[in-house]
mmCIF file of C-alpha atoms in Angstrom:
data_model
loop_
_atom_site.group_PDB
_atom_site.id
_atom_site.type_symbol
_atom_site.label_atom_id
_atom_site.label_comp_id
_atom_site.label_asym_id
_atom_site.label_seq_id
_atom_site.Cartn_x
_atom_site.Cartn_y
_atom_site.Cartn_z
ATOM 1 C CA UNK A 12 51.634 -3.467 18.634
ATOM 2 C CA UNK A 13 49.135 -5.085 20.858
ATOM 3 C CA UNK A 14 47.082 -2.140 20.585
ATOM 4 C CA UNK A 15 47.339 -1.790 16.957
ATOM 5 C CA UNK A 16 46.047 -5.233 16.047
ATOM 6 C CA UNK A 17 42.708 -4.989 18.728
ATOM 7 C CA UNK A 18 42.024 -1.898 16.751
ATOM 8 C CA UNK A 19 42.509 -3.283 13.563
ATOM 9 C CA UNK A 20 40.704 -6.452 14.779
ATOM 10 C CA UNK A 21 37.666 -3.991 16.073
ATOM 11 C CA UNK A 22 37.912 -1.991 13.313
ATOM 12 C CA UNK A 23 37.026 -5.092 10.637
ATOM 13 C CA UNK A 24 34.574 -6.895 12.711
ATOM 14 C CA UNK A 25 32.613 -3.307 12.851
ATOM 15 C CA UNK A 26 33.117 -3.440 8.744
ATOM 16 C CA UNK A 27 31.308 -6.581 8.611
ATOM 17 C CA UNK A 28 28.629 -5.943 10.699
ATOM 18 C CA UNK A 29 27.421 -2.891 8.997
ATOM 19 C CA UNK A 30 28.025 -4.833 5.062
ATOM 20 C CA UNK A 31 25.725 -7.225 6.831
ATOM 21 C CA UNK A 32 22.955 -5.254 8.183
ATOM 22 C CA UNK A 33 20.083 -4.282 5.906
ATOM 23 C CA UNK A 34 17.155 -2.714 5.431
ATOM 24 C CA UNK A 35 13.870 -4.344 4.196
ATOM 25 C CA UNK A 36 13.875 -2.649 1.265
ATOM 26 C CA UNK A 37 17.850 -3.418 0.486
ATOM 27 C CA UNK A 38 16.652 -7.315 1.884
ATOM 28 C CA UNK A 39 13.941 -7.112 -1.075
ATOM 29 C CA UNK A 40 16.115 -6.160 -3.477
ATOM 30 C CA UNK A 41 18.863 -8.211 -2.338
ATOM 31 C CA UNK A 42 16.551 -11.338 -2.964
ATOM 32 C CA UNK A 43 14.858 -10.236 -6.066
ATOM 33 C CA UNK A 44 18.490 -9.653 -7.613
ATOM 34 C CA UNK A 45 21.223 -11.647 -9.578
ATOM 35 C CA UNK A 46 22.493 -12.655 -6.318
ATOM 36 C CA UNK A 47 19.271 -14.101 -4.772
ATOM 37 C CA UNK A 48 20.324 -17.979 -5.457
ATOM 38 C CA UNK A 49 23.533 -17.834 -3.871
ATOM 39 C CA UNK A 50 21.431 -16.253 -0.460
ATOM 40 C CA UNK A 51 21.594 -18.684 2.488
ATOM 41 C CA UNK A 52 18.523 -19.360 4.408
ATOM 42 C CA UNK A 53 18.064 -21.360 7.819
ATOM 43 C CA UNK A 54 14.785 -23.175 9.120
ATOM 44 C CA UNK A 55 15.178 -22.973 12.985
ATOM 45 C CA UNK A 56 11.572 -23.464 13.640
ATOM 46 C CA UNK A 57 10.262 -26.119 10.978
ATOM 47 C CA UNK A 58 6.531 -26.892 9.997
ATOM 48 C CA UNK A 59 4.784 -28.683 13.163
ATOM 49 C CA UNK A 60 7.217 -27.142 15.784
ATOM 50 C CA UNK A 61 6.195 -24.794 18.402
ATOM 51 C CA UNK A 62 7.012 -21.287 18.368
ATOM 52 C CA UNK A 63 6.425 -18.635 21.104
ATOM 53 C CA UNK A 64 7.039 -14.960 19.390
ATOM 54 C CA UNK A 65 8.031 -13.041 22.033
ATOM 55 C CA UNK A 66 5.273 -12.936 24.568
ATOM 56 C CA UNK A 67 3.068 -15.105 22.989
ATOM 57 C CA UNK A 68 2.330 -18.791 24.078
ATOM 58 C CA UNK A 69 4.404 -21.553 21.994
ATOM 59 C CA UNK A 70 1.866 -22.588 19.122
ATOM 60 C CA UNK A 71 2.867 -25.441 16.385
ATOM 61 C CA UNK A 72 3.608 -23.302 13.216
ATOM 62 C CA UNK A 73 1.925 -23.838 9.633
ATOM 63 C CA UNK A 74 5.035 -23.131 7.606
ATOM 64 C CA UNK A 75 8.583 -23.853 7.990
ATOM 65 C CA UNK A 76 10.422 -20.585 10.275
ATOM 66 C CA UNK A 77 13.608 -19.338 9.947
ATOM 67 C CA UNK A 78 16.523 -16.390 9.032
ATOM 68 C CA UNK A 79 18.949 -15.360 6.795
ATOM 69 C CA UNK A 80 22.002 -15.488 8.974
ATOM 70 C CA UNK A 81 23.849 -13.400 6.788
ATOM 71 C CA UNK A 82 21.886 -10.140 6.936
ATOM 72 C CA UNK A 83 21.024 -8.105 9.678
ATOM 73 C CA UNK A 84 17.966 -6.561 10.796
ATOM 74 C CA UNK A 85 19.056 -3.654 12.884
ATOM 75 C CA UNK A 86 15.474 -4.037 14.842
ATOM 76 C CA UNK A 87 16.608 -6.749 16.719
ATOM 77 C CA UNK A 88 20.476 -7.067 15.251
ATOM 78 C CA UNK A 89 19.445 -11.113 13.996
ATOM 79 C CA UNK A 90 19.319 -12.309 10.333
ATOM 80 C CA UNK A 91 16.168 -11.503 8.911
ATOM 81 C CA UNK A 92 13.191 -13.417 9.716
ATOM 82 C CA UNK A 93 11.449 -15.560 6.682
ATOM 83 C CA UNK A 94 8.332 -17.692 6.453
ATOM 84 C CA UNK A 95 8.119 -20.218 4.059
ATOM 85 C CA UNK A 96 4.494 -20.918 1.969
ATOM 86 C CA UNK A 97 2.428 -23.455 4.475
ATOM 87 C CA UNK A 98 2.412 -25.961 1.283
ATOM 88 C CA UNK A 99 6.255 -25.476 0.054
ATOM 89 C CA UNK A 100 7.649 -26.123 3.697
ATOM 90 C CA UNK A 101 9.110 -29.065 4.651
ATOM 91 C CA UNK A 102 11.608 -29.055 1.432
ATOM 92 C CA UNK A 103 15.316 -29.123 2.165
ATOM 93 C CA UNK A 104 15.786 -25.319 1.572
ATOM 94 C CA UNK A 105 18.988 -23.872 2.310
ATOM 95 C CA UNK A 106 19.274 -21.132 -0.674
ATOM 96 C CA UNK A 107 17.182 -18.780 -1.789
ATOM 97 C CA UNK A 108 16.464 -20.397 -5.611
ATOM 98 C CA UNK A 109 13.597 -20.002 -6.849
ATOM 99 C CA UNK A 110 11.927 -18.456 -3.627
ATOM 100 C CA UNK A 111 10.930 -14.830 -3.687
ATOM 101 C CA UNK A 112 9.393 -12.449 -1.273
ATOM 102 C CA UNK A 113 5.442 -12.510 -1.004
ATOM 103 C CA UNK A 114 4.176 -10.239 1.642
ATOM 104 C CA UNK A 115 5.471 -9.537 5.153
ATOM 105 C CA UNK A 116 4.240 -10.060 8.867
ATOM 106 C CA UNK A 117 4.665 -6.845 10.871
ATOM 107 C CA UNK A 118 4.417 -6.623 14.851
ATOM 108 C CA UNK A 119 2.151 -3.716 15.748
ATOM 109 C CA UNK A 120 3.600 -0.116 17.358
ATOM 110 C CA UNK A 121 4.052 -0.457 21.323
ATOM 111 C CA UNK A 122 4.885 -3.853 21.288
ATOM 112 C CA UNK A 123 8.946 -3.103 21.331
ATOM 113 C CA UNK A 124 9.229 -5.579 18.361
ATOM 114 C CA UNK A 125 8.357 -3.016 16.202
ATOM 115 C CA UNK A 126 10.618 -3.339 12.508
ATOM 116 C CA UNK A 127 11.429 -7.398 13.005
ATOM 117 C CA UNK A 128 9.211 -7.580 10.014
ATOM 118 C CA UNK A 129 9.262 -11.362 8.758
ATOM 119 C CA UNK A 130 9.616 -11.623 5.109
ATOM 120 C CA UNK A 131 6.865 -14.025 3.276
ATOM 121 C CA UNK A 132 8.565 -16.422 0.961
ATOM 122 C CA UNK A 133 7.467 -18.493 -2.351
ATOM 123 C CA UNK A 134 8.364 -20.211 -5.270
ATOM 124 C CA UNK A 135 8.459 -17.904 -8.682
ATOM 125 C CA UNK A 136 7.237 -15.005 -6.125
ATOM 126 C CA UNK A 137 3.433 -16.623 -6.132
ATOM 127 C CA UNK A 138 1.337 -17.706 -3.149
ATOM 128 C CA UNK A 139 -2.114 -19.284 -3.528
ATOM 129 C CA UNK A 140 -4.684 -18.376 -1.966
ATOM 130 C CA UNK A 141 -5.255 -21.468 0.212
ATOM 131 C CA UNK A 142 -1.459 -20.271 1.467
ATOM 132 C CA UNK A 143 -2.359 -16.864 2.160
ATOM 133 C CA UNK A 144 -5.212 -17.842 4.223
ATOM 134 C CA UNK A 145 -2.928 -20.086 6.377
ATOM 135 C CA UNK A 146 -0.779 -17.520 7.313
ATOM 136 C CA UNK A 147 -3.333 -15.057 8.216
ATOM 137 C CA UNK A 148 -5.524 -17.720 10.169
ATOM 138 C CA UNK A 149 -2.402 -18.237 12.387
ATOM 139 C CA UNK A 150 -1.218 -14.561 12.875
ATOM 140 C CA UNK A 151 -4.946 -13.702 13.723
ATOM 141 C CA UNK A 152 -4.643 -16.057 16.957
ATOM 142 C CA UNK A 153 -2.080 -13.580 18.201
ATOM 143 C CA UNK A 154 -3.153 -10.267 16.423
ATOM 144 C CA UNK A 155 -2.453 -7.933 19.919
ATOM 145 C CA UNK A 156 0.932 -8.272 18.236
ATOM 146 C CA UNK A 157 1.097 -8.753 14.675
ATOM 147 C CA UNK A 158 -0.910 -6.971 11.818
ATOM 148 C CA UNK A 159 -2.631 -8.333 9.463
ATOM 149 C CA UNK A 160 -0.123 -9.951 7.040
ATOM 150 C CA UNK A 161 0.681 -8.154 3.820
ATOM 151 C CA UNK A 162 0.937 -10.334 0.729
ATOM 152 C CA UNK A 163 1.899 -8.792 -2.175
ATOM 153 C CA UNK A 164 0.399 -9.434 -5.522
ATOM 154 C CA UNK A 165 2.393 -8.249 -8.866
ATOM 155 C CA UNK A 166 1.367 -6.346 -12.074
ATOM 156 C CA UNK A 167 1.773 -9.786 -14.308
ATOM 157 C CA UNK A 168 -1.357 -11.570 -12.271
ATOM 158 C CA UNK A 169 -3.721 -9.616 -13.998
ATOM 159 C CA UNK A 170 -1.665 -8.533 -17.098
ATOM 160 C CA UNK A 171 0.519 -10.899 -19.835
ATOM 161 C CA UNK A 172 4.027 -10.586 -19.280
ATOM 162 C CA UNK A 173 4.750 -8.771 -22.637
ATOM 163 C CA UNK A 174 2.035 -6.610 -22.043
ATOM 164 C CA UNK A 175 2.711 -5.361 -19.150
ATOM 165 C CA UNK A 176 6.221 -4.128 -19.928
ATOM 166 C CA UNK A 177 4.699 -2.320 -22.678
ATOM 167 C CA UNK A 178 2.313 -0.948 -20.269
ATOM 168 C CA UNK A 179 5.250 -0.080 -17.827
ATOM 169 C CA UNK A 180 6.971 1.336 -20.976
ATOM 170 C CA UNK A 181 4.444 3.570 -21.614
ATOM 171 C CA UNK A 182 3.817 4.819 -17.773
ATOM 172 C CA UNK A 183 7.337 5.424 -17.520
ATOM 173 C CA UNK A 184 7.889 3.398 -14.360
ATOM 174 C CA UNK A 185 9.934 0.059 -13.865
ATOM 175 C CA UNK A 186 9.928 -3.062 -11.429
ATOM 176 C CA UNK A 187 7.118 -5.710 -10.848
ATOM 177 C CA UNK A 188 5.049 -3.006 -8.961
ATOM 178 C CA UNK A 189 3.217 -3.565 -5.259
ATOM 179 C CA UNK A 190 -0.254 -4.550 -4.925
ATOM 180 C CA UNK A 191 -1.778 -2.049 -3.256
ATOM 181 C CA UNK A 192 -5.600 -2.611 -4.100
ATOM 182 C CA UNK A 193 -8.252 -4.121 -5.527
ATOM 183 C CA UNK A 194 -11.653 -2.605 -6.274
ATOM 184 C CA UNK A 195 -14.559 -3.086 -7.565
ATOM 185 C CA UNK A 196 -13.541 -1.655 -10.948
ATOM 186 C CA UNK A 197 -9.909 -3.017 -10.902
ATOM 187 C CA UNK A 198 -6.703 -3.179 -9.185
ATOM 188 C CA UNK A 199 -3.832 -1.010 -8.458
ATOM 189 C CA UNK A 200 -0.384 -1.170 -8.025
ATOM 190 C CA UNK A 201 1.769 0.901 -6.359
ATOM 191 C CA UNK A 202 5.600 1.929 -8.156
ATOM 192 C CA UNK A 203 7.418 3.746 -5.651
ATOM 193 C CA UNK A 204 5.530 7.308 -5.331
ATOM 194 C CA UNK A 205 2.989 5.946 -8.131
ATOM 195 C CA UNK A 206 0.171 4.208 -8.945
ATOM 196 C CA UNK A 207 -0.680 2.626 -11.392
ATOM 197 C CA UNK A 208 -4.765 1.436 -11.678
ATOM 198 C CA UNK A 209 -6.266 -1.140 -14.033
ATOM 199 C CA UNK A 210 -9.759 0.311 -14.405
ATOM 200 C CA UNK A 211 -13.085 -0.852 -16.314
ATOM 201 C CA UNK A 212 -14.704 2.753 -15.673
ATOM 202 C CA UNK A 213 -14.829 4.340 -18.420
ATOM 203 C CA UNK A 214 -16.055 7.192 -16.635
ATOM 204 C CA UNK A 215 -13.392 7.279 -14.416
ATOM 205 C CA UNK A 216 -10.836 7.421 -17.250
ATOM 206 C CA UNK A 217 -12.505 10.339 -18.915
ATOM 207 C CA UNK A 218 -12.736 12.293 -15.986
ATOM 208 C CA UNK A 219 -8.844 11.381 -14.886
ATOM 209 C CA UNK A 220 -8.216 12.395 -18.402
ATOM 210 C CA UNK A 221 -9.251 15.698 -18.101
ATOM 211 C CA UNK A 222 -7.438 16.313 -14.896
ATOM 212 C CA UNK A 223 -4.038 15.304 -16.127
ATOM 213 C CA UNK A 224 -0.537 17.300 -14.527
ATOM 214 C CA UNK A 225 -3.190 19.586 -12.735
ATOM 215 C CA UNK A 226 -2.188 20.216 -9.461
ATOM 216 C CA UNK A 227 -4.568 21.145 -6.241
ATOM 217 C CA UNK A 228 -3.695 19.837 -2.600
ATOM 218 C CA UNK A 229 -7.147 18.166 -1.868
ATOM 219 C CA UNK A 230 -6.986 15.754 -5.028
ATOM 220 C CA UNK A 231 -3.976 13.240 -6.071
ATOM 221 C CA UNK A 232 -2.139 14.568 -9.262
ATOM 222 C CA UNK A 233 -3.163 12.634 -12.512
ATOM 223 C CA UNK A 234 -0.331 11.850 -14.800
ATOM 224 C CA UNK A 235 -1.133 9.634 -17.903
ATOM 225 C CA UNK A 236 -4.272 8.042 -18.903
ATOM 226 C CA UNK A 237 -4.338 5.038 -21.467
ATOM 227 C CA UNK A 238 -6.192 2.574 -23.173
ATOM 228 C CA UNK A 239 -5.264 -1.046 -24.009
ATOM 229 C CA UNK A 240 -6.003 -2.513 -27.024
ATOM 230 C CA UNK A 241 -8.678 -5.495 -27.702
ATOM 231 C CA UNK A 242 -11.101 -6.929 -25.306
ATOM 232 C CA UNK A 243 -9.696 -7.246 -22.103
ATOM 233 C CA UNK A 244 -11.250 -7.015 -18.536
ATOM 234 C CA UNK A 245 -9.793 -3.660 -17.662
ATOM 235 C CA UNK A 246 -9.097 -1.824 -20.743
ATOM 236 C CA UNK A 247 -8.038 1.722 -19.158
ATOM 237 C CA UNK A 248 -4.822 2.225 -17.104
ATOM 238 C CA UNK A 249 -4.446 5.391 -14.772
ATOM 239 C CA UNK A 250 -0.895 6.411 -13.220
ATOM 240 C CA UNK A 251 -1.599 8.787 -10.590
ATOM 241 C CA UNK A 252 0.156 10.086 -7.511
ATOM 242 C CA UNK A 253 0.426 7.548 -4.673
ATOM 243 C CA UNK A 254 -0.741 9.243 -1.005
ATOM 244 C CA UNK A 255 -0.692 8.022 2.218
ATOM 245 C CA UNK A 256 -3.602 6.341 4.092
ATOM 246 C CA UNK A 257 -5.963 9.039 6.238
ATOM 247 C CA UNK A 258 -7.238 9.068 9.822
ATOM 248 C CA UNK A 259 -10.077 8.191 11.509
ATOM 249 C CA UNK A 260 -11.593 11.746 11.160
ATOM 250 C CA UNK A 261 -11.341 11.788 7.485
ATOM 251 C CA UNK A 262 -12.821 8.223 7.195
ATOM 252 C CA UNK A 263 -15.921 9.568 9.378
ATOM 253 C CA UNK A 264 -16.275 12.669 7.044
ATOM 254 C CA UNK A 265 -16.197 10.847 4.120
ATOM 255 C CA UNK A 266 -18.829 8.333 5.471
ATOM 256 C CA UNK A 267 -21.031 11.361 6.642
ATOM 257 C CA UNK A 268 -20.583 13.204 2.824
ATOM 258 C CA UNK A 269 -21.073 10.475 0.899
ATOM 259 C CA UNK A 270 -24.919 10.194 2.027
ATOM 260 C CA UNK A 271 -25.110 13.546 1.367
ATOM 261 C CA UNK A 272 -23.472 14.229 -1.628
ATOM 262 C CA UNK A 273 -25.449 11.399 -3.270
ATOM 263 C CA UNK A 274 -28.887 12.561 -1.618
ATOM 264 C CA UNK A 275 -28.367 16.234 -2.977
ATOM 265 C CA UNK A 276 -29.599 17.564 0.267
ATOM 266 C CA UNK A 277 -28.223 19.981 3.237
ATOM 267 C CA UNK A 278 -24.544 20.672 2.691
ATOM 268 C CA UNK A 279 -24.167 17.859 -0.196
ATOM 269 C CA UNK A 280 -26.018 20.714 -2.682
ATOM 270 C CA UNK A 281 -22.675 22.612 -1.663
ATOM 271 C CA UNK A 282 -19.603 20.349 -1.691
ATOM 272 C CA UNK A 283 -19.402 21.152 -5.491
ATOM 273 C CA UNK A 284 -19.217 24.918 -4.888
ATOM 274 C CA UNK A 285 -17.758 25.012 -1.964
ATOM 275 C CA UNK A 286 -16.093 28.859 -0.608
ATOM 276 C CA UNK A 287 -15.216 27.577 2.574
ATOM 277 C CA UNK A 288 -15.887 26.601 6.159
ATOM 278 C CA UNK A 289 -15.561 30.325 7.039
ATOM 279 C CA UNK A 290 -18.014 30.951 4.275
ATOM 280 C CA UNK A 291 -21.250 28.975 5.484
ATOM 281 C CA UNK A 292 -24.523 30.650 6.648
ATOM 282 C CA UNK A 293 -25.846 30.439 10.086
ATOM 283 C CA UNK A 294 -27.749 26.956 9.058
ATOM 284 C CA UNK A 295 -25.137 25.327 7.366
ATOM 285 C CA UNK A 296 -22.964 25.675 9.867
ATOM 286 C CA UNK A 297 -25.209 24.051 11.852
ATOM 287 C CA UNK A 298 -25.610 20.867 9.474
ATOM 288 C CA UNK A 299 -21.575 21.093 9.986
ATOM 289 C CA UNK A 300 -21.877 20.749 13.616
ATOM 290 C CA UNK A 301 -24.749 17.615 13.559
ATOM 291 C CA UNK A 302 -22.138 16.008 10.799
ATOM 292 C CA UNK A 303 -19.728 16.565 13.754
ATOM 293 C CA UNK A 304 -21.787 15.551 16.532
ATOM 294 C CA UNK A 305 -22.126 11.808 16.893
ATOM 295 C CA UNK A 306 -17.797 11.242 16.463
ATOM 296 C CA UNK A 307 -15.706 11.705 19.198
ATOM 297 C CA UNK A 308 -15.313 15.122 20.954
ATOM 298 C CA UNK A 309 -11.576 15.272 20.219
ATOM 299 C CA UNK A 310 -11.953 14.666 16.417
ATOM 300 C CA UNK A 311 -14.840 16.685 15.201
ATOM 301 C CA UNK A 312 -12.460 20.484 14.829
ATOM 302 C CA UNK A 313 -10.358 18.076 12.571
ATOM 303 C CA UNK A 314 -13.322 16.799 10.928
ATOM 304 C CA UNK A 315 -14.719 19.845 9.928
ATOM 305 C CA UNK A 316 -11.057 20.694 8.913
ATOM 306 C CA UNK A 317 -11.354 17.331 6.766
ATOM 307 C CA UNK A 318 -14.917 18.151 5.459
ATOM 308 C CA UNK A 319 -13.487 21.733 4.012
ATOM 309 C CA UNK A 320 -10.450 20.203 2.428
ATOM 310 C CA UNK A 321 -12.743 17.372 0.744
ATOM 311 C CA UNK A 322 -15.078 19.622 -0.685
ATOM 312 C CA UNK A 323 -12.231 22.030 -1.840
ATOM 313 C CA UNK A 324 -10.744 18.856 -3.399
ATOM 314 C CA UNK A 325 -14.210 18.595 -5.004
ATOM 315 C CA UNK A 326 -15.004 22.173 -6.256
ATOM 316 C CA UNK A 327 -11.623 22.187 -8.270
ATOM 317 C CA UNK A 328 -12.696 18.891 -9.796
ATOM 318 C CA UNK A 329 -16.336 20.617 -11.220
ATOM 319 C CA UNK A 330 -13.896 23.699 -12.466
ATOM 320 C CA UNK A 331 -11.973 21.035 -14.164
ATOM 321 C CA UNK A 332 -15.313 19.451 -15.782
ATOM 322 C CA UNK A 333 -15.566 16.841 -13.586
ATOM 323 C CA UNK A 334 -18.947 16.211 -11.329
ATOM 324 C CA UNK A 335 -17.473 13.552 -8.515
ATOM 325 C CA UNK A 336 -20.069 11.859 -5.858
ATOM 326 C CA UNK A 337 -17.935 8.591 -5.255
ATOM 327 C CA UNK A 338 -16.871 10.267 -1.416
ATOM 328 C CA UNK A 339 -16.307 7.275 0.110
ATOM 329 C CA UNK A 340 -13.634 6.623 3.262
ATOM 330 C CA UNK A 341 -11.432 4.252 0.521
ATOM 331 C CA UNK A 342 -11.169 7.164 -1.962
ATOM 332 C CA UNK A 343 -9.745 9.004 0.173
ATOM 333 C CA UNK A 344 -6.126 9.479 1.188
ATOM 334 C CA UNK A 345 -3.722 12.063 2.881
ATOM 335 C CA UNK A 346 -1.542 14.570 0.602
ATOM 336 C CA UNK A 347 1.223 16.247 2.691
ATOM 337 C CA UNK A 348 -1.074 16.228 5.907
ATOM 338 C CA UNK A 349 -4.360 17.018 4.384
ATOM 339 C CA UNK A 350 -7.418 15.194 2.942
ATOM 340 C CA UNK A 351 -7.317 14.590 -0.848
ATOM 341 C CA UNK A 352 -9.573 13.091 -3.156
ATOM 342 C CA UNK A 353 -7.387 9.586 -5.063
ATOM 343 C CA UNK A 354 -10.294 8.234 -7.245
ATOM 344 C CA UNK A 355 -12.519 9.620 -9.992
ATOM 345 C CA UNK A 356 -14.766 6.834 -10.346
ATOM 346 C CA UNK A 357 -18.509 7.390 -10.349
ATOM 347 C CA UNK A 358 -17.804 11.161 -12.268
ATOM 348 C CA UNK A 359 -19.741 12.604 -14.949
ATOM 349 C CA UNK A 360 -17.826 14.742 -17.002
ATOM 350 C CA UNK A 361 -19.162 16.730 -21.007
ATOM 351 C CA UNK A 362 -18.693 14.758 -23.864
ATOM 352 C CA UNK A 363 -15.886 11.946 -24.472
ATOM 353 C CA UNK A 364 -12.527 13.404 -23.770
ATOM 354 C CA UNK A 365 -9.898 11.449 -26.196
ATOM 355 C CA UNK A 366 -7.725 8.712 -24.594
ATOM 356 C CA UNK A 367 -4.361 8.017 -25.185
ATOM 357 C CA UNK A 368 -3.982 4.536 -26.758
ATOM 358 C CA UNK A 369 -0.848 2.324 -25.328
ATOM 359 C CA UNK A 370 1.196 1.331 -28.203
#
């Protein structure tokens, strides 16, 4: 009987500990949801007091430190970690309310802290900007283990509320969206496998326009174009496929081809008819190798591996109708392990395709 009830006693205190361990996505939601108020927070470390992280020397914190005691993070099996907005701490939390997730402080890879992300926390879900630099000034001073903080920005900064669930209505995607970046034509906002851009090019929405549902692996998939109504800052809205960041060898092709694309000259003349690495004459292959040269011996086969996928990328666009020169490291982005092209700005395309208006 003994026996029975240690099993039984195991067997619910095992139960419990997995209900109580979550993921930071399931902590997100878990906040964001009809539940969020009746969430118990702690503040172990408050404003003023010092805290080590790890292996780092004690420092007095900007912003009141602390947990959720009731949720697990299985990176370090302790509630998950919050930080409270520099100018909000010092109030007598002990529920979630009216706080909501901002951004999130990460410790780097090789630091064995990797996944004890700490979770960014402010009222309504908005952080100002005096806030935000706090934050980062303080993680800076110990950056050989934490990256840069993430805060997150949502779609309704930049759009009305009832507008942008029409917007959302019309993109067929739901949820406050991510900030993911902000350009010098507008912002984006990434929706799970999506983004969704806020874009004063007009340019750029013609030529997305014209690329809509077509696929190609060297150039994110295009899948509705709009227009708001009125004067606004950033009347066209692009939803396009969302890719993952590239390496350092695409970032140092793109550099290298956006001088020459733009100058017209050597290999740039070719980028928009391109047949192929395997495909270039004695002296362009030579231009290849100089384009090559200067990087890092280990990276310049991938690099001319990066180069060939690019211009691919770029020859489908000019079959399409659409003349692209905007190569630029920040446009572009990995698809399924190879270098595609996520941004149409700066194209020229024939005439003025028609736009879909967003009712």
């Amino acid at each position: 009987m003994k026996l029975i009830l240690e099993r039984w006693n195991k067997f619910l205190n095992e139960a419990e500990e997995e209900s109580s361990s979550k993921s930071y996505q399931e902590m997100l939601d878990l906040i964001k949801g009809e539940e969020g108020s009746e969430i118990k927070i702690f503040i172990d470390v408050p404003k003023g007091a010092k805290k080590g992280f790890g292996a780092t020397e004690k420092r007095p914190v900007p912003f009141d430190y602390g947990e959720f005691p009731d949720y697990i993070n299985d990176a370090d099996g302790m509630g998950w970690d919050l930080i409270i907005a520099p100018s909000e701490s010092g109030k007598e939390w002990n529920k979630v309310g009216d706080l909501l997730p901002v951004g999130r402080v990460d410790y780097k890879e090789g630091t064995g802290k990797e996944g004890n992300d700490k979770i960014v926390m402010a009222s309504g879900g908005k952080i100002s900007k005096k806030d935000e630099d706090v934050i980062k000034v303080f993680f800076d001073g110990i950056s050989d283990r934490f990256e840069t903080p993430r805060i997150s920005e949502n779609l309704s900064k930049d759009i009305p509320v009832d507008e942008m669930q029409k917007i959302l209505a019309w993109a067929e995607l739901s949820g406050e969206g991510e900030f993911a970046a902000k350009g010098t034509m507008g912002p984006a906002y990434r929706f799970g496998d999506k983004i969704l851009k806020l874009t004063k090019d007009a340019t750029e929405a013609y030529a997305s326009t014209l690329m809509i549902g077509k696929e190609h692996p060297n150039v994110a998939t295009i899948y509705k174009v709009g227009k708001r109504g009125g004067k606004v800052e950033f009347p066209y809205v692009v939803v396009a496929e969302f890719l993952q960041p590239a390496g350092q060898a695409a970032f140092l092709v793109a550099k290298e081809m956006y001088g020459a694309v733009r100058g017209g000259y050597g290999l740039g003349k070719k980028f928009h008819d391109w047949r192929g690495v395997d495909a270039l004459d004695e002296m362009d292959t030579q231009r290849l190798t100089a384009m090559a040269s200067a990087a890092p011996e280990e990276l310049r086969e991938e690099m001319k591996m990066r180069l060939d996928e690019i211009a691919s990328g770029m020859t489908f666009l000019k079959e399409n109708g659409v003349i692209y020169t905007d190569i630029k490291p920040s446009n572009i982005m990995l698809k399924n392990g190879k270098a595609a092209i996520i941004d149409l700005g700066r194209s020229s395309v024939k005439g003025y395709p028609q736009i879909e208006i967003i009712k």
